[in-house]
Amino acid sequence: MKKLVITSCIFYVTFLNAANITAERVNNDVYLLKIIGQIFEDDGRKFKDLSQNIKRAVVVLDSPGGSVLGGLEIGRSIKNNNYFTAVPNKTLCASSCALIWLAGTKRFAEDDSFIGFHAAYVYKNGKPVESGSLS
């Protein structure tokens, strides 16, 4: 890992579709699993279904984040399968995406990639409220 940026900001990004999750065979037994776009809760199941027969993979991430539950489920699949994770050059991986990145058995980040962490939030009365705060 060359660089890790920690941030305390909230990323407000709106997408119409769930993450695009794809598998690309690199050679006989290694795949690139790509997660691009906002992560929704159902993406955990989609990732698990797509990767169920893949033994070795590098998970390439490009996402502003999204659902914590979806991200944690994807991370669990990555950890259970001993996959590597990577954030390419000039790519954002924030929020729940950063949690997915942490699940990699080995983690890679380029010099100009951005990996951002913040507290988890829930919505109360239409406003984001930090879920881990002590109040």
Short mmCIF file of N, CA, C and O in Angstrom, two decimals:
data_model
loop_
_atom_site.label_atom_id
_atom_site.label_comp_id
_atom_site.label_asym_id
_atom_site.label_seq_id
_atom_site.Cartn_x
_atom_site.Cartn_y
_atom_site.Cartn_z
N MET A 1 0.84 -1.16 0.00
CA MET A 1 0.00 0.00 0.00
C MET A 1 0.89 1.23 0.00
O MET A 1 1.72 1.39 0.86
N LYS A 2 0.69 2.10 -0.94
CA LYS A 2 1.52 3.28 -1.05
C LYS A 2 0.92 4.49 -0.34
O LYS A 2 1.65 5.30 0.19
N LYS A 3 -0.42 4.63 -0.33
CA LYS A 3 -1.01 5.82 0.22
C LYS A 3 -2.41 5.53 0.74
O LYS A 3 -3.15 4.79 0.15
N LEU A 4 -2.72 6.12 1.86
CA LEU A 4 -4.05 5.99 2.43
C LEU A 4 -4.46 7.35 2.95
O LEU A 4 -3.72 7.99 3.69
N VAL A 5 -5.60 7.82 2.52
CA VAL A 5 -6.10 9.11 2.97
C VAL A 5 -7.31 8.87 3.85
O VAL A 5 -8.22 8.15 3.48
N ILE A 6 -7.30 9.46 5.03
CA ILE A 6 -8.43 9.34 5.94
C ILE A 6 -9.14 10.67 5.97
O ILE A 6 -8.54 11.71 6.14
N THR A 7 -10.45 10.61 5.81
CA THR A 7 -11.23 11.84 5.77
C THR A 7 -12.44 11.72 6.68
O THR A 7 -12.90 10.63 6.95
N SER A 8 -12.93 12.82 7.15
CA SER A 8 -14.09 12.80 8.02
C SER A 8 -15.31 13.39 7.35
O SER A 8 -16.30 13.69 7.99
N CYS A 9 -15.26 13.58 6.05
CA CYS A 9 -16.40 14.18 5.36
C CYS A 9 -17.40 13.13 4.94
O CYS A 9 -17.10 11.95 4.89
N ILE A 10 -18.61 13.57 4.66
CA ILE A 10 -19.67 12.69 4.17
C ILE A 10 -19.76 12.89 2.67
O ILE A 10 -19.75 14.01 2.19
N PHE A 11 -19.87 11.81 1.92
CA PHE A 11 -19.99 11.91 0.48
C PHE A 11 -21.47 11.77 0.10
O PHE A 11 -22.06 10.73 0.32
N TYR A 12 -22.03 12.84 -0.43
CA TYR A 12 -23.41 12.82 -0.88
C TYR A 12 -23.40 12.68 -2.40
O TYR A 12 -23.23 13.66 -3.12
N VAL A 13 -23.58 11.47 -2.88
CA VAL A 13 -23.57 11.22 -4.31
C VAL A 13 -24.84 10.44 -4.63
O VAL A 13 -25.18 9.48 -3.94
N THR A 14 -25.53 10.83 -5.66
CA THR A 14 -26.75 10.15 -6.03
C THR A 14 -26.56 9.43 -7.36
O THR A 14 -26.14 10.04 -8.33
N PHE A 15 -26.86 8.16 -7.37
CA PHE A 15 -26.82 7.36 -8.58
C PHE A 15 -28.18 6.69 -8.74
O PHE A 15 -28.88 6.45 -7.77
N LEU A 16 -28.54 6.38 -9.95
CA LEU A 16 -29.83 5.74 -10.20
C LEU A 16 -29.75 4.23 -10.12
O LEU A 16 -30.75 3.58 -9.90
N ASN A 17 -28.57 3.66 -10.32
CA ASN A 17 -28.42 2.21 -10.37
C ASN A 17 -27.46 1.72 -9.31
O ASN A 17 -26.60 2.45 -8.85
N ALA A 18 -27.61 0.46 -8.98
CA ALA A 18 -26.67 -0.19 -8.07
C ALA A 18 -25.32 -0.32 -8.76
O ALA A 18 -25.17 -0.04 -9.94
N ALA A 19 -24.33 -0.75 -7.99
CA ALA A 19 -22.98 -0.91 -8.53
C ALA A 19 -22.98 -1.88 -9.71
O ALA A 19 -23.75 -2.84 -9.74
N ASN A 20 -22.09 -1.63 -10.64
CA ASN A 20 -21.86 -2.56 -11.74
C ASN A 20 -20.79 -3.54 -11.25
O ASN A 20 -19.65 -3.14 -11.00
N ILE A 21 -21.17 -4.79 -11.08
CA ILE A 21 -20.26 -5.82 -10.56
C ILE A 21 -20.02 -6.83 -11.67
O ILE A 21 -20.96 -7.47 -12.14
N THR A 22 -18.75 -6.95 -12.09
CA THR A 22 -18.43 -7.83 -13.21
C THR A 22 -17.24 -8.73 -12.87
O THR A 22 -16.46 -8.43 -11.98
N ALA A 23 -17.12 -9.81 -13.62
CA ALA A 23 -15.99 -10.73 -13.49
C ALA A 23 -15.32 -10.87 -14.85
O ALA A 23 -15.98 -11.06 -15.86
N GLU A 24 -14.00 -10.76 -14.83
CA GLU A 24 -13.21 -10.89 -16.05
C GLU A 24 -12.07 -11.86 -15.78
O GLU A 24 -11.26 -11.64 -14.88
N ARG A 25 -11.99 -12.92 -16.57
CA ARG A 25 -10.93 -13.91 -16.39
C ARG A 25 -9.61 -13.35 -16.91
O ARG A 25 -9.52 -12.89 -18.04
N VAL A 26 -8.58 -13.38 -16.06
CA VAL A 26 -7.25 -12.91 -16.45
C VAL A 26 -6.44 -14.06 -17.03
O VAL A 26 -5.75 -13.91 -18.02
N ASN A 27 -6.48 -15.20 -16.38
CA ASN A 27 -5.89 -16.43 -16.91
C ASN A 27 -6.74 -17.60 -16.41
O ASN A 27 -7.85 -17.38 -15.94
N ASN A 28 -6.24 -18.81 -16.49
CA ASN A 28 -7.06 -19.98 -16.18
C ASN A 28 -7.72 -19.95 -14.81
O ASN A 28 -8.84 -20.41 -14.65
N ASP A 29 -7.03 -19.41 -13.80
CA ASP A 29 -7.61 -19.49 -12.46
C ASP A 29 -7.65 -18.17 -11.70
O ASP A 29 -7.97 -18.14 -10.52
N VAL A 30 -7.36 -17.04 -12.35
CA VAL A 30 -7.39 -15.74 -11.69
C VAL A 30 -8.38 -14.82 -12.41
O VAL A 30 -8.38 -14.75 -13.64
N TYR A 31 -9.20 -14.12 -11.61
CA TYR A 31 -10.19 -13.20 -12.15
C TYR A 31 -9.97 -11.79 -11.61
O TYR A 31 -9.42 -11.61 -10.52
N LEU A 32 -10.44 -10.81 -12.39
CA LEU A 32 -10.62 -9.46 -11.90
C LEU A 32 -12.11 -9.31 -11.64
O LEU A 32 -12.93 -9.49 -12.55
N LEU A 33 -12.47 -9.03 -10.41
CA LEU A 33 -13.85 -8.73 -10.07
C LEU A 33 -13.92 -7.23 -9.89
O LEU A 33 -13.17 -6.67 -9.07
N LYS A 34 -14.76 -6.56 -10.65
CA LYS A 34 -14.82 -5.10 -10.62
C LYS A 34 -16.13 -4.64 -9.98
O LYS A 34 -17.19 -5.14 -10.33
N ILE A 35 -16.00 -3.68 -9.07
CA ILE A 35 -17.16 -3.05 -8.44
C ILE A 35 -17.07 -1.56 -8.76
O ILE A 35 -16.18 -0.87 -8.26
N ILE A 36 -18.00 -1.08 -9.60
CA ILE A 36 -17.97 0.30 -10.05
C ILE A 36 -19.34 0.93 -9.78
O ILE A 36 -20.37 0.39 -10.21
N GLY A 37 -19.35 2.05 -9.07
CA GLY A 37 -20.59 2.77 -8.80
C GLY A 37 -21.04 2.63 -7.36
O GLY A 37 -20.39 2.00 -6.53
N GLN A 38 -22.18 3.26 -7.06
CA GLN A 38 -22.71 3.28 -5.70
C GLN A 38 -23.13 1.88 -5.26
O GLN A 38 -23.71 1.12 -6.03
N ILE A 39 -22.86 1.56 -4.01
CA ILE A 39 -23.16 0.24 -3.45
C ILE A 39 -24.51 0.27 -2.75
O ILE A 39 -24.76 1.13 -1.90
N PHE A 40 -25.36 -0.68 -3.13
CA PHE A 40 -26.67 -0.83 -2.51
C PHE A 40 -26.68 -2.12 -1.70
O PHE A 40 -25.83 -2.99 -1.88
N GLU A 41 -27.63 -2.24 -0.80
CA GLU A 41 -27.68 -3.39 0.10
C GLU A 41 -27.69 -4.71 -0.66
O GLU A 41 -27.03 -5.67 -0.28
N ASP A 42 -28.42 -4.78 -1.76
CA ASP A 42 -28.54 -6.02 -2.54
C ASP A 42 -27.25 -6.40 -3.27
O ASP A 42 -27.10 -7.52 -3.73
N ASP A 43 -26.30 -5.47 -3.37
CA ASP A 43 -25.05 -5.75 -4.07
C ASP A 43 -24.21 -6.81 -3.36
O ASP A 43 -23.41 -7.50 -3.99
N GLY A 44 -24.39 -6.97 -2.05
CA GLY A 44 -23.69 -8.03 -1.33
C GLY A 44 -24.05 -9.41 -1.86
O GLY A 44 -23.19 -10.25 -2.12
N ARG A 45 -25.36 -9.62 -2.06
CA ARG A 45 -25.82 -10.89 -2.63
C ARG A 45 -25.35 -11.06 -4.07
O ARG A 45 -24.92 -12.13 -4.48
N LYS A 46 -25.41 -9.97 -4.84
CA LYS A 46 -24.98 -10.04 -6.24
C LYS A 46 -23.50 -10.42 -6.33
O LYS A 46 -23.12 -11.25 -7.15
N PHE A 47 -22.68 -9.81 -5.49
CA PHE A 47 -21.25 -10.12 -5.49
C PHE A 47 -21.02 -11.58 -5.10
O PHE A 47 -20.24 -12.29 -5.74
N LYS A 48 -21.71 -12.04 -4.07
CA LYS A 48 -21.56 -13.42 -3.61
C LYS A 48 -21.97 -14.41 -4.71
O LYS A 48 -21.27 -15.40 -4.95
N ASP A 49 -23.08 -14.14 -5.38
CA ASP A 49 -23.54 -15.02 -6.47
C ASP A 49 -22.54 -15.04 -7.62
O ASP A 49 -22.24 -16.11 -8.17
N LEU A 50 -22.01 -13.88 -8.00
CA LEU A 50 -21.06 -13.80 -9.11
C LEU A 50 -19.75 -14.50 -8.80
O LEU A 50 -19.16 -15.14 -9.66
N SER A 51 -19.32 -14.43 -7.55
CA SER A 51 -17.99 -14.95 -7.20
C SER A 51 -17.98 -16.35 -6.60
O SER A 51 -16.91 -16.87 -6.28
N GLN A 52 -19.13 -16.98 -6.49
CA GLN A 52 -19.21 -18.24 -5.76
C GLN A 52 -18.31 -19.36 -6.29
O GLN A 52 -17.87 -20.21 -5.53
N ASN A 53 -18.00 -19.37 -7.58
CA ASN A 53 -17.14 -20.42 -8.14
C ASN A 53 -15.74 -19.92 -8.49
O ASN A 53 -15.00 -20.61 -9.18
N ILE A 54 -15.40 -18.73 -8.02
CA ILE A 54 -14.09 -18.14 -8.32
C ILE A 54 -13.17 -18.32 -7.12
O ILE A 54 -13.47 -17.84 -6.03
N LYS A 55 -12.07 -19.02 -7.33
CA LYS A 55 -11.14 -19.33 -6.24
C LYS A 55 -10.12 -18.22 -5.98
O LYS A 55 -9.79 -17.93 -4.84
N ARG A 56 -9.62 -17.59 -7.05
CA ARG A 56 -8.58 -16.55 -6.91
C ARG A 56 -9.01 -15.31 -7.67
O ARG A 56 -9.37 -15.40 -8.85
N ALA A 57 -8.95 -14.15 -6.97
CA ALA A 57 -9.39 -12.92 -7.63
C ALA A 57 -8.76 -11.69 -6.98
O ALA A 57 -8.38 -11.70 -5.81
N VAL A 58 -8.67 -10.65 -7.80
CA VAL A 58 -8.37 -9.30 -7.33
C VAL A 58 -9.65 -8.50 -7.54
O VAL A 58 -10.19 -8.48 -8.65
N VAL A 59 -10.13 -7.87 -6.48
CA VAL A 59 -11.34 -7.07 -6.55
C VAL A 59 -10.92 -5.62 -6.78
O VAL A 59 -10.27 -5.02 -5.92
N VAL A 60 -11.27 -5.07 -7.93
CA VAL A 60 -10.92 -3.71 -8.31
C VAL A 60 -12.09 -2.80 -7.95
O VAL A 60 -13.22 -3.06 -8.36
N LEU A 61 -11.80 -1.73 -7.20
CA LEU A 61 -12.85 -0.89 -6.63
C LEU A 61 -12.82 0.52 -7.20
O LEU A 61 -11.76 1.14 -7.29
N ASP A 62 -14.00 1.04 -7.51
CA ASP A 62 -14.18 2.42 -7.98
C ASP A 62 -15.59 2.83 -7.56
O ASP A 62 -16.54 2.65 -8.31
N SER A 63 -15.72 3.35 -6.32
CA SER A 63 -17.05 3.61 -5.79
C SER A 63 -17.00 4.70 -4.73
O SER A 63 -16.10 4.72 -3.89
N PRO A 64 -18.04 5.55 -4.70
CA PRO A 64 -18.15 6.53 -3.63
C PRO A 64 -18.70 5.90 -2.35
O PRO A 64 -18.81 6.57 -1.33
N GLY A 65 -19.06 4.63 -2.41
CA GLY A 65 -19.62 3.94 -1.24
C GLY A 65 -21.11 3.76 -1.40
O GLY A 65 -21.62 3.63 -2.50
N GLY A 66 -21.78 3.73 -0.26
CA GLY A 66 -23.22 3.52 -0.28
C GLY A 66 -23.63 2.72 0.93
O GLY A 66 -23.22 3.03 2.06
N SER A 67 -24.38 1.66 0.72
CA SER A 67 -24.92 0.85 1.80
C SER A 67 -23.81 0.19 2.63
O SER A 67 -22.97 -0.54 2.09
N VAL A 68 -23.83 0.44 3.93
CA VAL A 68 -22.87 -0.22 4.82
C VAL A 68 -23.13 -1.72 4.84
O VAL A 68 -22.19 -2.51 4.78
N LEU A 69 -24.39 -2.12 4.90
CA LEU A 69 -24.72 -3.55 4.93
C LEU A 69 -24.26 -4.26 3.66
O LEU A 69 -23.68 -5.34 3.72
N GLY A 70 -24.50 -3.65 2.51
CA GLY A 70 -24.03 -4.23 1.24
C GLY A 70 -22.52 -4.33 1.21
O GLY A 70 -21.94 -5.34 0.81
N GLY A 71 -21.85 -3.26 1.65
CA GLY A 71 -20.39 -3.25 1.68
C GLY A 71 -19.82 -4.30 2.63
O GLY A 71 -18.83 -4.98 2.30
N LEU A 72 -20.42 -4.44 3.79
CA LEU A 72 -19.94 -5.44 4.74
C LEU A 72 -20.13 -6.86 4.22
O LEU A 72 -19.27 -7.72 4.42
N GLU A 73 -21.24 -7.09 3.52
CA GLU A 73 -21.46 -8.43 2.95
C GLU A 73 -20.45 -8.72 1.84
O GLU A 73 -19.93 -9.84 1.76
N ILE A 74 -20.16 -7.74 1.01
CA ILE A 74 -19.13 -7.92 -0.02
C ILE A 74 -17.79 -8.18 0.65
O ILE A 74 -17.05 -9.08 0.26
N GLY A 75 -17.46 -7.38 1.66
CA GLY A 75 -16.20 -7.57 2.39
C GLY A 75 -16.09 -8.95 3.00
O GLY A 75 -15.03 -9.57 2.97
N ARG A 76 -17.18 -9.46 3.54
CA ARG A 76 -17.18 -10.81 4.13
C ARG A 76 -16.86 -11.85 3.07
O ARG A 76 -16.06 -12.76 3.30
N SER A 77 -17.45 -11.71 1.88
CA SER A 77 -17.16 -12.65 0.79
C SER A 77 -15.69 -12.57 0.37
O SER A 77 -15.05 -13.60 0.13
N ILE A 78 -15.16 -11.36 0.30
CA ILE A 78 -13.76 -11.17 -0.06
C ILE A 78 -12.85 -11.83 0.96
O ILE A 78 -11.91 -12.56 0.62
N LYS A 79 -13.12 -11.59 2.23
CA LYS A 79 -12.30 -12.16 3.31
C LYS A 79 -12.40 -13.69 3.31
O LYS A 79 -11.38 -14.39 3.42
N ASN A 80 -13.60 -14.22 3.19
CA ASN A 80 -13.79 -15.68 3.20
C ASN A 80 -13.11 -16.37 2.03
O ASN A 80 -12.73 -17.53 2.13
N ASN A 81 -12.97 -15.66 0.90
CA ASN A 81 -12.34 -16.24 -0.29
C ASN A 81 -10.88 -15.87 -0.45
O ASN A 81 -10.25 -16.25 -1.43
N ASN A 82 -10.34 -15.11 0.50
CA ASN A 82 -8.93 -14.68 0.46
C ASN A 82 -8.59 -13.92 -0.81
O ASN A 82 -7.50 -14.06 -1.37
N TYR A 83 -9.52 -13.08 -1.29
CA TYR A 83 -9.28 -12.27 -2.46
C TYR A 83 -8.40 -11.07 -2.09
O TYR A 83 -8.38 -10.62 -0.95
N PHE A 84 -7.70 -10.53 -3.09
CA PHE A 84 -6.96 -9.27 -2.94
C PHE A 84 -7.92 -8.14 -3.33
O PHE A 84 -8.87 -8.35 -4.08
N THR A 85 -7.62 -6.92 -2.88
CA THR A 85 -8.39 -5.75 -3.29
C THR A 85 -7.44 -4.68 -3.83
O THR A 85 -6.28 -4.61 -3.41
N ALA A 86 -7.95 -3.85 -4.75
CA ALA A 86 -7.12 -2.82 -5.37
C ALA A 86 -7.96 -1.61 -5.74
O ALA A 86 -9.11 -1.74 -6.16
N VAL A 87 -7.35 -0.43 -5.56
CA VAL A 87 -7.95 0.83 -5.99
C VAL A 87 -7.01 1.44 -7.02
O VAL A 87 -5.90 1.83 -6.67
N PRO A 88 -7.42 1.49 -8.29
CA PRO A 88 -6.54 1.99 -9.36
C PRO A 88 -6.23 3.48 -9.23
O PRO A 88 -6.87 4.22 -8.48
N ASN A 89 -5.27 3.92 -10.03
CA ASN A 89 -4.85 5.32 -10.11
C ASN A 89 -6.05 6.23 -10.41
O ASN A 89 -6.91 5.88 -11.21
N LYS A 90 -6.11 7.38 -9.75
CA LYS A 90 -7.12 8.41 -9.98
C LYS A 90 -8.53 7.87 -9.79
O LYS A 90 -9.46 8.28 -10.50
N THR A 91 -8.70 6.97 -8.84
CA THR A 91 -9.99 6.35 -8.57
C THR A 91 -10.38 6.61 -7.12
O THR A 91 -9.54 6.59 -6.23
N LEU A 92 -11.68 6.82 -6.90
CA LEU A 92 -12.22 7.04 -5.56
C LEU A 92 -12.78 5.74 -5.00
O LEU A 92 -13.51 5.02 -5.68
N CYS A 93 -12.44 5.46 -3.76
CA CYS A 93 -13.03 4.35 -3.02
C CYS A 93 -13.28 4.89 -1.62
O CYS A 93 -12.36 5.01 -0.81
N ALA A 94 -14.52 5.25 -1.34
CA ALA A 94 -14.84 5.91 -0.07
C ALA A 94 -15.99 5.21 0.62
O ALA A 94 -16.71 4.41 0.02
N SER A 95 -16.12 5.52 1.91
CA SER A 95 -17.26 5.05 2.70
C SER A 95 -17.28 3.52 2.74
O SER A 95 -16.28 2.91 3.10
N SER A 96 -18.40 2.90 2.36
CA SER A 96 -18.47 1.44 2.43
C SER A 96 -17.51 0.77 1.46
O SER A 96 -17.08 -0.37 1.68
N CYS A 97 -17.13 1.45 0.39
CA CYS A 97 -16.11 0.92 -0.52
C CYS A 97 -14.79 0.75 0.21
O CYS A 97 -14.08 -0.25 0.02
N ALA A 98 -14.42 1.72 1.05
CA ALA A 98 -13.17 1.63 1.81
C ALA A 98 -13.19 0.44 2.75
O ALA A 98 -12.17 -0.22 2.97
N LEU A 99 -14.37 0.12 3.30
CA LEU A 99 -14.49 -1.07 4.15
C LEU A 99 -14.28 -2.35 3.33
O LEU A 99 -13.66 -3.30 3.81
N ILE A 100 -14.78 -2.35 2.11
CA ILE A 100 -14.56 -3.49 1.21
C ILE A 100 -13.06 -3.63 0.94
O ILE A 100 -12.51 -4.73 1.00
N TRP A 101 -12.39 -2.53 0.66
CA TRP A 101 -10.94 -2.54 0.39
C TRP A 101 -10.18 -3.16 1.57
O TRP A 101 -9.26 -3.95 1.37
N LEU A 102 -10.58 -2.82 2.79
CA LEU A 102 -9.91 -3.36 3.97
C LEU A 102 -10.03 -4.88 4.09
O LEU A 102 -9.19 -5.52 4.72
N ALA A 103 -11.05 -5.46 3.48
CA ALA A 103 -11.27 -6.91 3.59
C ALA A 103 -10.28 -7.73 2.77
O ALA A 103 -10.16 -8.94 2.98
N GLY A 104 -9.56 -7.12 1.88
CA GLY A 104 -8.62 -7.85 1.02
C GLY A 104 -7.50 -8.50 1.81
O GLY A 104 -6.95 -7.90 2.74
N THR A 105 -7.16 -9.74 1.45
CA THR A 105 -6.04 -10.43 2.08
C THR A 105 -4.76 -9.63 1.86
O THR A 105 -3.94 -9.49 2.75
N LYS A 106 -4.60 -9.10 0.65
CA LYS A 106 -3.58 -8.11 0.32
C LYS A 106 -4.32 -6.95 -0.31
O LYS A 106 -5.25 -7.14 -1.09
N ARG A 107 -3.91 -5.72 0.04
CA ARG A 107 -4.57 -4.52 -0.44
C ARG A 107 -3.58 -3.68 -1.24
O ARG A 107 -2.45 -3.47 -0.81
N PHE A 108 -4.05 -3.17 -2.37
CA PHE A 108 -3.21 -2.35 -3.23
C PHE A 108 -3.89 -1.01 -3.49
O PHE A 108 -5.11 -0.95 -3.64
N ALA A 109 -3.07 0.06 -3.51
CA ALA A 109 -3.56 1.39 -3.84
C ALA A 109 -2.48 2.10 -4.64
O ALA A 109 -1.30 2.02 -4.29
N GLU A 110 -2.86 2.76 -5.70
CA GLU A 110 -1.92 3.52 -6.52
C GLU A 110 -1.59 4.85 -5.85
O GLU A 110 -2.29 5.29 -4.95
N ASP A 111 -0.55 5.51 -6.35
CA ASP A 111 -0.14 6.80 -5.80
C ASP A 111 -1.26 7.84 -5.85
O ASP A 111 -1.40 8.64 -4.93
N ASP A 112 -2.05 7.85 -6.91
CA ASP A 112 -3.10 8.84 -7.07
C ASP A 112 -4.50 8.29 -6.83
O ASP A 112 -5.48 8.89 -7.27
N SER A 113 -4.62 7.18 -6.13
CA SER A 113 -5.95 6.70 -5.77
C SER A 113 -6.38 7.38 -4.47
O SER A 113 -5.55 7.89 -3.73
N PHE A 114 -7.67 7.40 -4.22
CA PHE A 114 -8.20 8.04 -3.02
C PHE A 114 -9.07 7.05 -2.26
O PHE A 114 -10.04 6.54 -2.80
N ILE A 115 -8.70 6.77 -1.02
CA ILE A 115 -9.46 5.87 -0.16
C ILE A 115 -9.90 6.69 1.05
O ILE A 115 -9.06 7.23 1.77
N GLY A 116 -11.20 6.81 1.24
CA GLY A 116 -11.72 7.68 2.29
C GLY A 116 -12.62 6.96 3.27
O GLY A 116 -13.48 6.18 2.88
N PHE A 117 -12.44 7.26 4.54
CA PHE A 117 -13.23 6.67 5.62
C PHE A 117 -14.00 7.77 6.35
O PHE A 117 -13.55 8.89 6.44
N HIS A 118 -15.15 7.40 6.90
CA HIS A 118 -15.91 8.30 7.76
C HIS A 118 -16.81 7.44 8.63
O HIS A 118 -16.91 6.23 8.45
N ALA A 119 -17.48 8.05 9.56
CA ALA A 119 -18.41 7.32 10.42
C ALA A 119 -19.62 6.87 9.61
O ALA A 119 -19.94 7.46 8.58
N ALA A 120 -20.30 5.85 10.10
CA ALA A 120 -21.53 5.39 9.46
C ALA A 120 -22.67 6.31 9.90
O ALA A 120 -22.70 6.80 11.02
N TYR A 121 -23.61 6.53 8.97
CA TYR A 121 -24.74 7.42 9.24
C TYR A 121 -26.05 6.70 8.99
O TYR A 121 -26.13 5.82 8.14
N VAL A 122 -27.06 7.07 9.76
CA VAL A 122 -28.44 6.64 9.52
C VAL A 122 -29.25 7.91 9.36
O VAL A 122 -28.85 8.98 9.82
N TYR A 123 -30.40 7.79 8.71
CA TYR A 123 -31.25 8.96 8.53
C TYR A 123 -32.34 8.97 9.60
O TYR A 123 -33.05 7.99 9.78
N LYS A 124 -32.44 10.09 10.32
CA LYS A 124 -33.49 10.31 11.31
C LYS A 124 -34.15 11.64 10.98
O LYS A 124 -33.48 12.65 10.87
N ASN A 125 -35.46 11.59 10.78
CA ASN A 125 -36.21 12.79 10.40
C ASN A 125 -35.63 13.45 9.16
O ASN A 125 -35.55 14.67 9.07
N GLY A 126 -35.16 12.65 8.21
CA GLY A 126 -34.66 13.16 6.94
C GLY A 126 -33.25 13.72 6.98
O GLY A 126 -32.78 14.26 5.99
N LYS A 127 -32.56 13.61 8.12
CA LYS A 127 -31.21 14.15 8.23
C LYS A 127 -30.24 13.04 8.62
O LYS A 127 -30.56 12.17 9.44
N PRO A 128 -29.01 13.07 8.04
CA PRO A 128 -28.02 12.05 8.43
C PRO A 128 -27.52 12.29 9.86
O PRO A 128 -27.19 13.41 10.23
N VAL A 129 -27.49 11.22 10.63
CA VAL A 129 -27.02 11.27 12.01
C VAL A 129 -25.97 10.18 12.18
O VAL A 129 -26.21 9.02 11.79
N GLU A 130 -24.82 10.53 12.73
CA GLU A 130 -23.77 9.54 12.93
C GLU A 130 -24.29 8.42 13.82
O GLU A 130 -24.77 8.66 14.93
N SER A 131 -24.19 7.18 13.34
CA SER A 131 -24.75 6.06 14.09
C SER A 131 -23.86 5.58 15.22
O SER A 131 -24.30 4.92 16.12
N GLY A 132 -22.59 5.93 15.17
CA GLY A 132 -21.66 5.48 16.21
C GLY A 132 -21.37 6.53 17.27
O GLY A 132 -20.51 6.35 18.10
N SER A 133 -22.11 7.64 17.26
CA SER A 133 -21.83 8.71 18.21
C SER A 133 -22.32 8.35 19.60
O SER A 133 -23.25 7.58 19.78
N LEU A 134 -21.66 8.89 20.59
CA LEU A 134 -22.03 8.67 21.98
C LEU A 134 -22.88 9.84 22.45
O LEU A 134 -22.37 10.83 22.93
N SER A 135 -24.17 9.72 22.30
CA SER A 135 -25.03 10.80 22.77
C SER A 135 -26.24 10.28 23.48
O SER A 135 -26.54 9.15 23.51
#
